[in-house]
Amino acid sequence: MTSYTIGQIAQQAEVGVETIRYYERLGLIVAPSRRPSGYRVFSEEAVRRLRFIRRAKHLGFSLREISELLELRFHDGGSCKEVRSRASNKIIEVEAKIADLQRIQRALTTLASACPGSGPAAACPILDALDPTEETDGQA
Amino acid sequence: MTSYTIGQIAQQAEVGVETIRYYERLGLIVAPSRRPSGYRVFSEEAVRRLRFIRRAKHLGFSLREISELLELRFHDGGSCKEVRSRASNKIIEVEAKIADLQRIQRALTTLASACPGSGPAAACPILDALDPTEETDGQA
DNA sequence: CTTGACTCCGTAGTAGGGTACAGGGTGCAC
DNA sequence: GTGCACCCTGTACCCTACTACGGAGTCAAG
């Protein structure tokens, strides 16, 4: 059962020490146990969690949303139905994001391949990418 | 050639009037032409652009990144090669985001389907989702 | 030709997400 | 048994992306 200091997990998870304390204050990570001196003691789990947070943020989730995602696993001792429905809602959101990103990806691909040819290329695939007036399902 | 006031496009693009002026200050949208009175006059294009921005933000792009995405189309009169390489880099980023989201999606699906069974379900698919110690390609 | 909704500009304030000290204790290598 | 890196708490500050306001001009319906 390897344990780590805050500096060690900060390095492993590629986040700042202050950030970890900040997340702890927000309740985003479980408050770690302490040595008699007051030093925080972290487990491997914390590294995983921090990395999850870092990447989820990069996907446009707020800390609040990330917290909700993470909590899904803990509440499952309670009302199973609710976990299921919350998970389902998140899945819908996630799928919408994926679809949007795929549109951007296609637009970028078009742009990149249209370019080397020549000419002014007046049509802008990027703008069309997330344009709900296209075949995009018009969700808010 | 329909034209719109700032309030009209704000409503259409579902953003605030102040936000549009803010984006203009940042150079994120093209400075619109003006009536003699000073009132801004927007075209359909502006609505599309604003909607693009709104959705791209939701995908975790910063305004700076969005600006870069949007600029890809304008520079193509200049150095075509650079547009291509910038587009390619963006494509890589976008693909990484899609992959991450798909991992989250799978994890949520697993979670949702594992739940109704019973038991404590100790394993947390969510945390594994974005864990680079799994088969995830370890990108920063 | 008035009135109420809308627009202008500039500046200031807010929320989210950190980041940086200051002032002090801890751990361990030498 | 001391030095230096590291940790503690708390407060203050920073950046991004808005959002609100004040004071004044504009537009168009009645």
XYZ file of C-alpha atoms (C1' of nucleotides) in Angstrom:
340
model
C 0.000 0.000 0.000
C 2.268 2.732 -1.267
C 1.556 6.179 0.042
C 2.515 9.573 -1.259
C 3.018 13.115 -0.102
C 1.147 15.912 -1.777
C 4.207 16.876 -3.779
C 4.606 13.364 -5.092
C 1.066 12.986 -6.335
C 1.153 16.495 -7.731
C 4.058 15.467 -9.904
C 2.486 12.176 -10.897
C -0.860 13.707 -11.788
C 0.729 16.759 -13.389
C -1.160 19.293 -11.302
C 0.058 21.852 -8.794
C 0.253 21.245 -5.074
C -1.966 24.248 -4.432
C -4.500 22.890 -6.880
C -4.784 19.668 -4.947
C -5.423 21.523 -1.700
C -7.955 23.619 -3.565
C -9.759 20.497 -4.809
C -9.758 19.134 -1.300
C -11.379 22.308 -0.015
C -14.054 21.940 -2.688
C -14.622 18.330 -1.717
C -13.625 17.219 -5.184
C -11.158 14.737 -3.769
C -11.584 12.846 -0.547
C -9.795 14.510 2.353
C -6.689 12.379 2.772
C -5.555 10.931 6.063
C -2.765 12.712 7.902
C 0.444 11.929 9.581
C 0.779 13.057 13.202
C 2.594 16.094 11.856
C -0.396 17.084 9.783
C 1.153 16.046 6.473
C -1.358 14.658 4.012
C -0.972 11.014 3.026
C -2.322 10.015 -0.373
C -2.901 6.682 -2.042
C -2.674 5.615 -5.661
C -6.400 6.279 -5.931
C -5.821 9.995 -5.488
C -3.476 10.099 -8.458
C -6.103 8.454 -10.631
C -8.713 10.843 -9.443
C -6.592 13.889 -10.095
C -5.744 12.722 -13.569
C -9.399 12.129 -14.233
C -10.219 15.642 -13.110
C -7.485 17.149 -15.224
C -8.646 15.461 -18.366
C -12.344 15.921 -17.744
C -11.773 19.636 -17.341
C -10.116 19.640 -20.694
C -13.302 18.158 -22.125
C -15.359 21.129 -21.000
C -16.734 19.761 -17.748
C -16.857 22.182 -14.850
C -15.548 21.131 -11.460
C -19.140 20.811 -10.335
C -19.939 18.453 -13.180
C -16.801 16.469 -12.565
C -17.786 16.181 -8.953
C -21.153 14.798 -10.065
C -19.475 12.290 -12.338
C -17.253 11.142 -9.518
C -20.062 10.929 -7.034
C -21.987 8.543 -9.243
C -19.942 5.704 -7.874
C -20.392 6.476 -4.217
C -24.115 6.870 -4.114
C -24.719 3.456 -5.541
C -25.148 2.026 -2.105
C -28.194 4.289 -1.843
C -30.785 4.723 -4.553
C -29.739 2.678 -7.474
C -32.413 4.084 -9.733
C -31.123 7.586 -9.313
C -27.594 6.641 -10.185
C -28.912 5.062 -13.331
C -30.891 8.087 -14.387
C -28.085 10.482 -13.594
C -25.696 8.338 -15.547
C -28.118 8.269 -18.448
C -28.370 12.038 -18.476
C -24.627 12.343 -18.478
C -24.388 9.860 -21.313
C -26.686 12.023 -23.397
C -24.573 15.096 -22.720
C -21.409 13.222 -23.508
C -22.818 11.892 -26.747
C -23.800 15.395 -27.804
C -20.269 16.572 -27.160
C -18.848 13.715 -29.145
C -21.151 14.518 -32.047
C -20.111 18.176 -31.998
C -16.452 17.275 -31.894
C -16.910 14.894 -34.779
C -18.467 17.693 -36.788
C -15.497 19.894 -36.045
C -13.168 17.077 -36.918
C -14.850 16.546 -40.280
C -14.789 20.270 -40.952
C -11.095 20.467 -40.165
C -10.382 17.496 -42.366
C -12.280 19.089 -45.215
C -10.442 22.336 -44.642
C -7.050 20.665 -44.593
C -7.702 18.669 -47.716
C -9.395 21.491 -49.598
C -6.481 23.784 -48.996
C -3.507 22.468 -50.972
C -5.500 22.553 -54.197
C -5.682 26.261 -54.804
C -8.086 29.164 -55.007
C -9.816 31.205 -52.334
C -11.974 28.399 -50.922
C -14.738 30.733 -49.956
C -16.877 28.122 -48.252
C -15.953 27.711 -44.616
C -16.530 24.196 -43.361
C -15.633 25.229 -39.825
C -18.563 27.518 -39.421
C -20.902 24.941 -40.862
C -19.600 22.401 -38.394
C -21.637 23.537 -35.434
C -24.368 25.263 -37.326
C -27.773 24.083 -36.223
C -29.312 25.274 -39.477
C -27.572 22.298 -41.074
C -28.574 18.730 -40.317
C -27.432 19.259 -36.764
C -29.974 18.294 -34.145
C -30.884 21.648 -32.709
C -30.210 21.200 -29.034
C -29.447 24.045 -26.669
C -29.354 40.555 -47.469
C -31.105 40.637 -44.136
C -29.418 42.606 -41.412
C -29.813 42.501 -37.678
C -29.276 44.636 -34.623
C -27.165 43.360 -31.797
C -30.239 42.472 -29.781
C -31.657 40.417 -32.608
C -28.574 38.311 -33.156
C -28.117 37.948 -29.424
C -31.515 36.347 -29.254
C -30.935 34.175 -32.296
C -27.561 32.942 -31.128
C -28.688 32.634 -27.526
C -25.941 34.789 -26.095
C -26.065 38.115 -24.250
C -25.723 41.491 -25.965
C -22.803 42.355 -23.714
C -21.128 39.104 -24.620
C -21.222 40.004 -28.303
C -19.607 43.355 -27.663
C -17.057 41.574 -25.528
C -16.252 39.159 -28.346
C -15.918 42.050 -30.725
C -13.418 43.721 -28.408
C -11.434 40.497 -28.335
C -11.504 40.284 -32.114
C -13.357 36.997 -31.914
C -16.007 38.238 -34.278
C -15.446 40.634 -37.131
C -16.242 44.221 -36.183
C -19.638 44.789 -37.793
C -20.458 47.749 -39.978
C -22.370 50.593 -38.430
C -25.351 52.728 -39.159
C -24.761 56.482 -39.159
C -26.030 56.474 -35.607
C -23.309 54.095 -34.536
C -25.616 51.102 -34.191
C -23.980 47.828 -35.171
C -25.364 46.048 -38.223
C -24.911 42.277 -38.311
C -25.403 39.704 -41.019
C -26.515 36.100 -40.874
C -22.848 35.136 -40.775
C -22.507 36.675 -37.335
C -25.247 34.464 -35.954
C -23.504 31.385 -37.263
C -20.239 32.504 -35.810
C -21.722 33.188 -32.399
C -23.407 29.847 -32.305
C -20.170 28.208 -33.247
C -18.410 29.973 -30.411
C -21.074 29.017 -27.926
C -20.894 25.372 -28.746
C -17.130 25.223 -29.098
C -16.791 26.701 -25.637
C -18.963 23.931 -24.336
C -16.495 21.468 -25.806
C -13.682 22.826 -23.686
C -12.086 25.208 -26.159
C -10.950 28.537 -24.761
C -11.816 31.729 -26.583
C -8.235 31.867 -27.776
C -8.481 28.400 -29.255
C -11.813 29.187 -30.839
C -10.285 32.242 -32.361
C -7.565 30.051 -33.847
C -10.117 27.664 -35.249
C -12.003 30.509 -36.841
C -8.895 32.111 -38.237
C -7.986 28.981 -40.125
C -10.317 30.011 -42.882
C -9.010 33.522 -43.342
C -5.345 32.801 -43.605
C -5.802 30.489 -46.510
C -5.073 33.270 -48.935
C -1.621 33.373 -47.372
C 0.466 30.340 -46.548
C -1.546 27.323 -47.414
C 0.931 24.957 -45.821
C 0.548 26.566 -42.469
C -3.201 26.328 -42.522
C -2.850 22.672 -43.259
C -0.458 22.005 -40.420
C -2.493 24.040 -37.969
C -5.603 22.199 -39.008
C -3.805 18.894 -38.587
C -2.729 19.785 -35.088
C -6.260 20.731 -34.189
C -7.526 17.488 -35.636
C -5.201 15.569 -33.359
C -6.438 17.497 -30.329
C -10.031 16.990 -31.322
C -9.534 13.289 -31.844
C -7.978 12.994 -28.411
C -11.002 14.710 -26.903
C -13.347 12.430 -28.750
C -11.453 9.383 -27.515
C -11.598 10.635 -23.937
C -15.293 11.306 -24.175
C -15.886 7.875 -25.608
C -14.070 6.379 -22.653
C -16.290 8.335 -20.299
C -19.310 7.271 -22.262
C -18.371 3.613 -22.033
C -17.668 3.976 -18.340
C -21.043 5.583 -17.743
C -22.760 2.886 -19.719
C -21.015 0.230 -17.700
C -21.924 2.018 -14.515
C -25.552 2.355 -15.490
C -25.904 -1.253 -16.506
C -23.891 -2.631 -13.593
C -26.031 -0.812 -11.110
C -29.492 -2.412 -11.208
C -28.013 -5.830 -10.436
C -27.039 -5.410 -6.814
C -24.058 -5.347 -4.475
C -21.515 -2.669 -3.707
C -19.901 -2.606 -7.168
C -16.511 -1.713 -5.817
C -14.856 -1.248 -9.181
C -15.299 2.246 -10.502
C -15.431 2.380 -14.278
C -15.487 6.164 -14.206
C -12.068 6.511 -12.717
C -10.653 3.961 -15.088
C -12.095 5.895 -18.000
C -9.404 8.511 -18.177
C -6.677 6.593 -16.477
C -3.487 6.555 -18.517
C -2.272 3.468 -16.668
C -4.891 1.566 -18.651
C -4.596 1.124 -22.389
C -5.039 4.859 -22.783
C -2.374 6.509 -24.899
C -0.576 8.605 -22.320
C -0.748 12.087 -23.766
C -0.374 15.243 -21.695
C -43.234 64.598 -31.477
C -43.238 61.972 -27.521
C -42.300 57.764 -25.160
C -40.425 53.363 -24.296
C -37.516 49.906 -25.918
C -33.140 49.557 -27.777
C -28.295 50.987 -28.597
C -23.896 53.328 -27.615
C -19.419 53.527 -24.701
C -16.771 52.980 -20.670
C -15.883 51.183 -16.367
C -16.605 48.150 -12.576
C -17.986 43.972 -10.494
C -18.586 38.685 -10.386
C -17.833 33.614 -10.694
C -14.897 29.936 -11.637
C -10.524 28.052 -11.253
C -6.641 28.408 -9.784
C -1.668 30.558 -8.114
C 1.351 32.994 -4.995
C 3.044 34.399 -0.800
C 3.916 34.753 4.334
C 5.041 32.765 8.415
C 5.862 28.676 10.534
C 6.569 23.433 11.383
C 8.681 18.661 9.634
C 11.966 15.086 7.887
C 15.996 13.264 6.955
C 20.720 13.259 5.059
C 24.894 14.415 6.437
C 21.902 18.623 15.510
C 21.646 21.437 11.578
C 20.311 22.593 6.658
C 17.485 22.407 3.083
C 13.612 20.694 0.764
C 9.070 19.927 1.665
C 4.583 20.452 4.141
C 1.074 23.211 6.938
C -2.702 27.138 7.099
C -4.541 31.293 5.649
C -5.105 35.192 2.879
C -4.492 37.688 -1.187
C -4.012 38.004 -5.847
C -4.583 36.648 -11.033
C -6.780 35.266 -15.396
C -10.766 34.183 -18.190
C -15.171 35.092 -19.508
C -18.672 37.381 -18.684
C -22.404 40.657 -16.553
C -24.127 44.886 -14.723
C -24.511 49.791 -14.605
C -24.495 54.710 -15.596
C -25.391 58.318 -18.583
C -26.585 59.487 -23.049
C -28.200 59.000 -27.935
C -31.608 56.463 -31.447
C -35.645 54.459 -33.516
C -40.285 53.755 -34.619
C -45.104 53.167 -33.206
C -48.884 55.798 -31.921
